XYZ file of C-alpha atoms in Angstrom:
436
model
C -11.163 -2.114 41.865
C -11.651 -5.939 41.725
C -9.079 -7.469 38.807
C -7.407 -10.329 37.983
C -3.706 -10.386 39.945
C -2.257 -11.344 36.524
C -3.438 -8.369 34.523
C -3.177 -5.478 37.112
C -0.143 -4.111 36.854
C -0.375 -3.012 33.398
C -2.299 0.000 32.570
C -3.300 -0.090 29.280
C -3.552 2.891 26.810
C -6.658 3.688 25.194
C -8.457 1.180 26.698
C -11.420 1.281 29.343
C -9.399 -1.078 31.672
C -12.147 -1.553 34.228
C -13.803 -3.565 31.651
C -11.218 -4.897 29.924
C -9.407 -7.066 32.600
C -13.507 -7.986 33.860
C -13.428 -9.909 30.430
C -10.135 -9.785 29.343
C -9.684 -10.395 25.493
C -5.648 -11.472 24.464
C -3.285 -12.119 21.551
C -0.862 -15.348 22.285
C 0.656 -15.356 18.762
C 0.666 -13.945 15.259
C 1.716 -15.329 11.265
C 0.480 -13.830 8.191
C -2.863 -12.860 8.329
C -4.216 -14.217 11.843
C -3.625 -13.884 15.467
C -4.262 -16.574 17.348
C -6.003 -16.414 21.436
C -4.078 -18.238 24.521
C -6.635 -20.771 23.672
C -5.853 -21.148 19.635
C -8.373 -19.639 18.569
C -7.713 -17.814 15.174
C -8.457 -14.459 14.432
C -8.423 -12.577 11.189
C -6.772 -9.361 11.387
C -9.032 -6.916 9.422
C -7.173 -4.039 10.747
C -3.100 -4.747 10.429
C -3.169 -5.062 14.362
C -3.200 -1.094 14.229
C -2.737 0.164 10.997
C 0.559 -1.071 11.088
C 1.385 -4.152 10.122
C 1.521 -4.160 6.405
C 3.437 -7.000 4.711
C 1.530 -9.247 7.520
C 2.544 -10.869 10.639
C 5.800 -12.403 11.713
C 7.559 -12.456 8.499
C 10.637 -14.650 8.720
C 13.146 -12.169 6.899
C 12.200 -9.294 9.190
C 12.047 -12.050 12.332
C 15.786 -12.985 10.941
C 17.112 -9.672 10.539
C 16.271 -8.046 13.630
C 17.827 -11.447 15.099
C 20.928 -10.644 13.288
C 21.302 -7.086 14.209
C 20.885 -7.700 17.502
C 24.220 -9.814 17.365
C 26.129 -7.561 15.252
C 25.173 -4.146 17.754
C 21.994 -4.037 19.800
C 22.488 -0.259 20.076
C 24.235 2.451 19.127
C 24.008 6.797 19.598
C 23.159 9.018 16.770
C 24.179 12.105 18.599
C 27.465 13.154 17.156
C 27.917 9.876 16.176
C 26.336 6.905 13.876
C 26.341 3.284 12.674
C 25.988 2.277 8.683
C 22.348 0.849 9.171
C 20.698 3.804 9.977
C 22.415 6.108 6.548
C 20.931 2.845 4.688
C 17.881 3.073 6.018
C 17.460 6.598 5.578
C 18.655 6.437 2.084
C 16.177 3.589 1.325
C 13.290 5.689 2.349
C 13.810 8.744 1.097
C 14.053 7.232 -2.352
C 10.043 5.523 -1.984
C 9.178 9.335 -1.329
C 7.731 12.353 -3.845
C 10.746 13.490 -5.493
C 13.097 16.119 -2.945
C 11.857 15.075 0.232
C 14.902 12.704 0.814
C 16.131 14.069 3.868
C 14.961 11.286 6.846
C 14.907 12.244 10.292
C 14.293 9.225 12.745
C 11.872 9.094 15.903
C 10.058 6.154 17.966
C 6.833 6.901 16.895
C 4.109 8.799 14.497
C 3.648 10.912 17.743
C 6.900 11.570 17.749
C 7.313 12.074 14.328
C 4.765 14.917 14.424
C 6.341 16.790 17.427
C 9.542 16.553 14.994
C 8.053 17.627 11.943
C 6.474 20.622 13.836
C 9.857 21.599 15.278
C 11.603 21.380 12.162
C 8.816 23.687 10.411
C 9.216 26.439 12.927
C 13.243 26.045 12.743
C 12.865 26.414 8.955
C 11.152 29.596 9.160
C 13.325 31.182 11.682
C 15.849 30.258 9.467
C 14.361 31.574 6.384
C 14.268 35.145 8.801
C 10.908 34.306 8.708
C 10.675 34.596 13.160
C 7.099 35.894 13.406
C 5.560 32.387 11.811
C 4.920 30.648 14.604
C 1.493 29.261 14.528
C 0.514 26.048 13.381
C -2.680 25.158 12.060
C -4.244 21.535 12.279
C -7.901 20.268 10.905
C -10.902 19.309 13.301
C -11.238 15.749 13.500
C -7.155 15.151 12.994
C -5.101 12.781 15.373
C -1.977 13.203 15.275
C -0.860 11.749 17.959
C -0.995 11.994 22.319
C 2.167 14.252 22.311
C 1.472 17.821 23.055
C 2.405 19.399 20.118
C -0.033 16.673 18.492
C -2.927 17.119 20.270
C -2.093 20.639 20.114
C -2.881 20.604 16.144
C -5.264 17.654 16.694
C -8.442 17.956 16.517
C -9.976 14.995 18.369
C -12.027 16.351 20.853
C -11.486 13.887 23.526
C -7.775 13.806 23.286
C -7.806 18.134 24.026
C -10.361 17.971 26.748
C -8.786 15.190 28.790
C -5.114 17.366 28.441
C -5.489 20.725 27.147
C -2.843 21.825 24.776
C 0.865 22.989 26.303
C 1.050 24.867 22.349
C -0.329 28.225 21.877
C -1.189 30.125 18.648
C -2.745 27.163 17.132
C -5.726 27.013 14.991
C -8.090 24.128 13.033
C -9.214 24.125 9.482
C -12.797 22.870 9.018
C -12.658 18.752 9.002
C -13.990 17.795 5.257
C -16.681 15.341 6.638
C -20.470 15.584 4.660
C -23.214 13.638 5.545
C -24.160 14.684 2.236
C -21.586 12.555 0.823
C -22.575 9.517 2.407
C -22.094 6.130 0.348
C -19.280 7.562 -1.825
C -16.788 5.257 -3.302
C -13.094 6.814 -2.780
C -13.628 10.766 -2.703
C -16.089 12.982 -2.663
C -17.014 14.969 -5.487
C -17.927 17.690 -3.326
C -16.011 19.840 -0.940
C -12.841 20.964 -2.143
C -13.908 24.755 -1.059
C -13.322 23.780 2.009
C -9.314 24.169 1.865
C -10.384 27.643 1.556
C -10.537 27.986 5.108
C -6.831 28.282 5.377
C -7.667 31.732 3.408
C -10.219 32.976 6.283
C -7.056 31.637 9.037
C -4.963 33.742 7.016
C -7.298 36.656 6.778
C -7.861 36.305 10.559
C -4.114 35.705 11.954
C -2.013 37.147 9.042
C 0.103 34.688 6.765
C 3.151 36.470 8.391
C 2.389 34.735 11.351
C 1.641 31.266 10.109
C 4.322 28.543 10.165
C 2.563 25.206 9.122
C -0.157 23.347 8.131
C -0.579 20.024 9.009
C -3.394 17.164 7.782
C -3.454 13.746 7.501
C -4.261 13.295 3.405
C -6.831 10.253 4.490
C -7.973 10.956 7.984
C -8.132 7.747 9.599
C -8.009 7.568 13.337
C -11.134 9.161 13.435
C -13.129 7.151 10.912
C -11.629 7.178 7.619
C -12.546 10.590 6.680
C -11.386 11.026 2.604
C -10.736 14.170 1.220
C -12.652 15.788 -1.285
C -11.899 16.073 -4.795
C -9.228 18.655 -5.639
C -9.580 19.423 -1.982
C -5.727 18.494 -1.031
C -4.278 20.141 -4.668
C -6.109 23.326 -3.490
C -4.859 23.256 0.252
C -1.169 22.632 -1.257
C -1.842 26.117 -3.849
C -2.990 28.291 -0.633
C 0.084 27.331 1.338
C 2.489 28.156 -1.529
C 1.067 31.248 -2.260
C 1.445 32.108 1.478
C 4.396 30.885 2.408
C 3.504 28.258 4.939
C 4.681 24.826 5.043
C 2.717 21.918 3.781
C 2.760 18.828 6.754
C 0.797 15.492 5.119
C 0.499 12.914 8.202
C 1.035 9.920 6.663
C 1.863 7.771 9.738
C -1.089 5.485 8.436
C -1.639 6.250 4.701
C 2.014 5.561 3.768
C 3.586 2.333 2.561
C 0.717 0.839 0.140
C -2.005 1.490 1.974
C -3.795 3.132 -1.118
C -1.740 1.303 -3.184
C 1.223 3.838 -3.518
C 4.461 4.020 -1.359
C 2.631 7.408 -0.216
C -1.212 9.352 0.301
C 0.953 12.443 -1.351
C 1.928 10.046 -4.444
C -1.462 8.559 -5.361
C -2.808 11.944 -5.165
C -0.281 13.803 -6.919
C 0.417 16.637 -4.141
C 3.705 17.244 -2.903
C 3.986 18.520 0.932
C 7.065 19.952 2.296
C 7.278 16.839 5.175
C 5.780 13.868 4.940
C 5.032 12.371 8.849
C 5.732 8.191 8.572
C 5.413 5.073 11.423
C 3.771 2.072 11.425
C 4.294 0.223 8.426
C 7.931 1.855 7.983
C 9.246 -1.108 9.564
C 6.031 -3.424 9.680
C 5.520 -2.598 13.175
C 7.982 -5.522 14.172
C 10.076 -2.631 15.847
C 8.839 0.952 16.889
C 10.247 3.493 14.818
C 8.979 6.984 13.308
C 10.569 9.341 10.705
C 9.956 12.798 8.978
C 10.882 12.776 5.484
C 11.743 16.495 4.598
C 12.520 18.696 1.684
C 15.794 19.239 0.347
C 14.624 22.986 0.734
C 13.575 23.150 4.449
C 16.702 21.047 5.413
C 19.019 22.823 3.316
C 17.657 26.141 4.817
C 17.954 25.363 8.526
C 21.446 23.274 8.376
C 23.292 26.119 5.867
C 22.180 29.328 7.550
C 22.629 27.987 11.144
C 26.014 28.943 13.136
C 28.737 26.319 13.643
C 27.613 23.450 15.794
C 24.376 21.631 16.476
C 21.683 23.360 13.979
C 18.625 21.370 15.264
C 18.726 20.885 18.829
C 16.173 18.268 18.678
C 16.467 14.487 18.657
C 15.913 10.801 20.682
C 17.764 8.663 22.747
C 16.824 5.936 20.344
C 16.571 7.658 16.855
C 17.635 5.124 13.968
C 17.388 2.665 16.431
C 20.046 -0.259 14.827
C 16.969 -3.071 15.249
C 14.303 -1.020 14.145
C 16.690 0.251 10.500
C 17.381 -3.511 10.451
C 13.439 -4.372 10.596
C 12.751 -1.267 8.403
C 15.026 -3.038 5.018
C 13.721 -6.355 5.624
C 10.279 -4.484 5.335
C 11.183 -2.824 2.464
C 12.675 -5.393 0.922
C 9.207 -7.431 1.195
C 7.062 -4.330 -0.316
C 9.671 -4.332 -3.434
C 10.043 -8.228 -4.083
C 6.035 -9.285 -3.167
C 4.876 -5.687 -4.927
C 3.043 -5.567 -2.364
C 1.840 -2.081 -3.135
C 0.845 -2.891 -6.428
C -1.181 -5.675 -4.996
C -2.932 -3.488 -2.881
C -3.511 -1.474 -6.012
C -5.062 -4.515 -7.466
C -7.179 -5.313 -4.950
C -9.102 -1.795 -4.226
C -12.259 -2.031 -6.302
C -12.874 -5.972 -4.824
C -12.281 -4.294 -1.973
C -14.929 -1.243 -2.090
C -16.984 -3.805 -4.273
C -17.240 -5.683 -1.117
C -17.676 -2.627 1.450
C -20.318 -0.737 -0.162
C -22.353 -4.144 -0.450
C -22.910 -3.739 3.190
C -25.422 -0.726 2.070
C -28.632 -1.585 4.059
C -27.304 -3.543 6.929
C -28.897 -2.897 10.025
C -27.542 0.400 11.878
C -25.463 1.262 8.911
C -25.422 5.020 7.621
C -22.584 5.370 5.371
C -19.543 3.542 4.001
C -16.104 5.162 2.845
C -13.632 3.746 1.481
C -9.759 4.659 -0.081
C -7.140 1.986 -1.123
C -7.620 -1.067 1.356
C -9.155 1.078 4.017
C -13.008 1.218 4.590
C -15.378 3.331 7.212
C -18.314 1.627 8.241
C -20.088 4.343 10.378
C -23.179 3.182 12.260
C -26.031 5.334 13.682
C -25.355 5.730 17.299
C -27.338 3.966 20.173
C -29.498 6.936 21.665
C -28.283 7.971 24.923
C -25.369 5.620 24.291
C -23.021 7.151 21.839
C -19.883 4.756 20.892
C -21.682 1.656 22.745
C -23.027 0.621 19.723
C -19.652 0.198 17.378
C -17.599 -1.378 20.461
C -20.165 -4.171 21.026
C -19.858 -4.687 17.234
C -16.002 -5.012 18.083
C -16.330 -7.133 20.705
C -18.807 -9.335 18.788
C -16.242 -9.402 15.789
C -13.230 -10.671 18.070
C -15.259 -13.376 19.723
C -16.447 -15.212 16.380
C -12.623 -14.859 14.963
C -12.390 -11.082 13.390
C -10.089 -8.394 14.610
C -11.860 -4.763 13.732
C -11.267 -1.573 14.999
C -13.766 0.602 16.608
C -13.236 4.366 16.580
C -16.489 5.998 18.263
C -18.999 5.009 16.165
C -17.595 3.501 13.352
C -15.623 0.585 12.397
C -12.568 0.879 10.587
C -10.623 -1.516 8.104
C -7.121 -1.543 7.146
C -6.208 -5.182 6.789
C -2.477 -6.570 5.836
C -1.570 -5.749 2.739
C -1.135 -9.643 2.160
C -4.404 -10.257 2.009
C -6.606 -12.599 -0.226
C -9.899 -11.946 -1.927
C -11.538 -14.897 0.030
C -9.820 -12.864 3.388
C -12.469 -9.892 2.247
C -15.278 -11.996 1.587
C -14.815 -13.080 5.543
C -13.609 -10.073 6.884
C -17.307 -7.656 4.888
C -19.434 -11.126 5.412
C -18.487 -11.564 8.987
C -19.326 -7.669 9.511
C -22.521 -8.479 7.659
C -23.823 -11.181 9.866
C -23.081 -9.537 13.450
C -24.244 -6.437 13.107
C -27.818 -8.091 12.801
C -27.159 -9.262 16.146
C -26.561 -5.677 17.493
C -29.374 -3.582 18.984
């Protein structure tokens, strides 16, 4: 294909590369709440570059300490070994989570995170004597990542077709989306029956044979899907009752993005594991972790023979850079209460989203915490063209949005002003006029 020489040897993920490097669009630099273009040009980031970024860009004390660690030791093993920095780390985390699940288990990655998280499920109950629960169940619509064992559980259609799935005995709860409740602010009143579809799974496979359950508490790679009412606190009641453990995916909902260190702690339900990323260390260096019950580590490490108990584990878990960026990250949540501010900005927030009610294409608006869908009707014949012009409309007059088929979603920095979201919903406002 014709390209330009500069831009061809990288083949970029998620990304229709054809066009991209016909018109390429590019990120020079970064501070607080804007990038800025080779050709300083600012952009407002209305999405946390990709969910990630929290406590905003280029922060000086995470910029210093990953400087420092990298002077001190650059890298060093965790298997049968480890360095001081990563016990911290893990210590420091599993005190921001639901009370018990203190035990931190370090990946790269949310994708990596999950493939942990299932592995560790299906160790626990073998270890429990429990050897027939092997299948996992996921939830239509979920992402949970481009490893196999998460598009296994995934349900994002795109992701399974282009692959298949390597995992078998694997099934998908009914996703909790309702045109119905279009327009809602935060959740739905209706709809928490449908966690009873982890009773027909049951009915159908046999709870004896069912290790995990695994759902993101606020989908959001696939359009900020947010659960119903009492829809999570009956899902968590079913899996007790049956013995199957309780996964929440909270590579994007933890760290304040609904205004609570975790999804599971501003809605009051405990899981067994919580799945974390992104803003664990602000995204300044990659870095994934489990947080797990006392219970499920307790029963593999105790009842397992001398020696290695989970053969499982990454060439770069608790990376020394990436615990280093992780502190200074939490460090800036505690001493900005950053969390809390996120807390204190939610209903200016959906005040602002919902106000977009009207605008031309637009059929429904969700919004949780600092996180808004805005899901427009899609172009007949032309499914998804519709939202990615929008994107590409937003970037050239100075916004940064994310398009996810055919809806826009909003997670911006945690940082953020009130006159950011009065640009970020007016710029929205404006181009989508301009899209047929």
């Amino acid at each position: 294909m014709q390209q330009n020489d500069q831009l061809a040897a990288l083949w970029l993920p998620f990304t229709a590369n054809r066009a991209f490097k016909a018109e390429p669009r590019l990120l020079a630099t970064a501070k607080d709440m804007h990038y800025h273009t080779p050709d300083g040009r600012a952009v407002l980031d209305g999405t946390a570059g990709l969910w990630c970024v929290n406590a905003g860009h280029c922060r000086e004390t995470i910029v210093e300490a990953i400087r420092h660690q990298a002077g001190v030791m650059d890298f060093g093993p965790t298997f049968q070994l480890g360095h001081p920095i990563a016990f911290e780390f893990a210590t420091r985390v599993g005190e921001l989570m639901p009370e018990g699940l203190d035990r931190i288990f370090f990946a790269n990655s949310g994708s990596e995170a999950v493939d942990s998280a299932l592995k560790i499920a299906l160790a626990c109950q073998r270890a429990r004597g429990q050897g027939t629960r092997t299948r996992l169940i996921g939830r239509e619509r979920g992402y949970h990542g481009t490893g196999f064992g998460g598009i296994s559980v995934g349900g994002l259609v795109n992701n399974r077709r282009a692959f298949g799935t390597l995992l078998t005995g694997v099934d998908h709860l009914r996703h909790t989306h309702d045109i119905a409740n279009a327009f809602t602010r935060g959740q739905p009143a209706k709809g928490a029956e449908l966690a009873d579809d982890l009773e027909r799974i049951v009915t159908l496979h046999g709870a004896e044979t069912i290790a995990a359950v695994i759902v993101e508490p606020m989908a959001g790679s696939t359009g900020v899907l947010v659960p119903p009412l009492s829809y999570l606190e009956r899902l968590r009641e079913i899996c007790t009752r049956h013995g199957i453990i309780l996964i929440f995916d909270e590579v994007i909902t933890a760290f304040g993005r609904l205004g609570k260190a975790t999804a599971a702690e501003y809605f009051g339900v405990i899981p067994d594991m919580i799945t974390l990323a992104k803003g664990l260390t602000n995204a300044a260096v990659p870095m994934g972790a489990v947080a797990v019950s006392r219970a499920i580590h307790d029963d593999i490490v105790d009842n397992a023979p001398d020696g290695i108990e989970l053969f499982h584990g990454y060439t770069y878990s608790g990376h020394p850079l990436a615990a280093a960026a992780g502190l200074a990250t939490l460090d800036l949540y505690r001493d900005e209460a950053l969390f809390e501010r996120a807390a204190g900005l939610a209903d200016y927030w959906a005040d602002a989203v919902h106000a977009l009610r009207g605008a031309r294409h637009v059929i429904d608006l969700r919004n949780l915490g600092l996180v808004a869908g805005i899901e427009l009707e899609p172009r007949p014949g032309a499914p998804t063209k519709r939202a990615t012009e929008l994107f590409h409309a937003c970037f050239d007059h100075g916004l940064l949005v994310r398009a996810t088929g055919d809806i826009i979603a909003l997670s911006p920095p945690l940082i953020l002003e009130k006159a950011h979201i009065d640009e970020i919903v007016g710029r929205i406002a404006e181009l989508v006029e301009t899209i047929d």
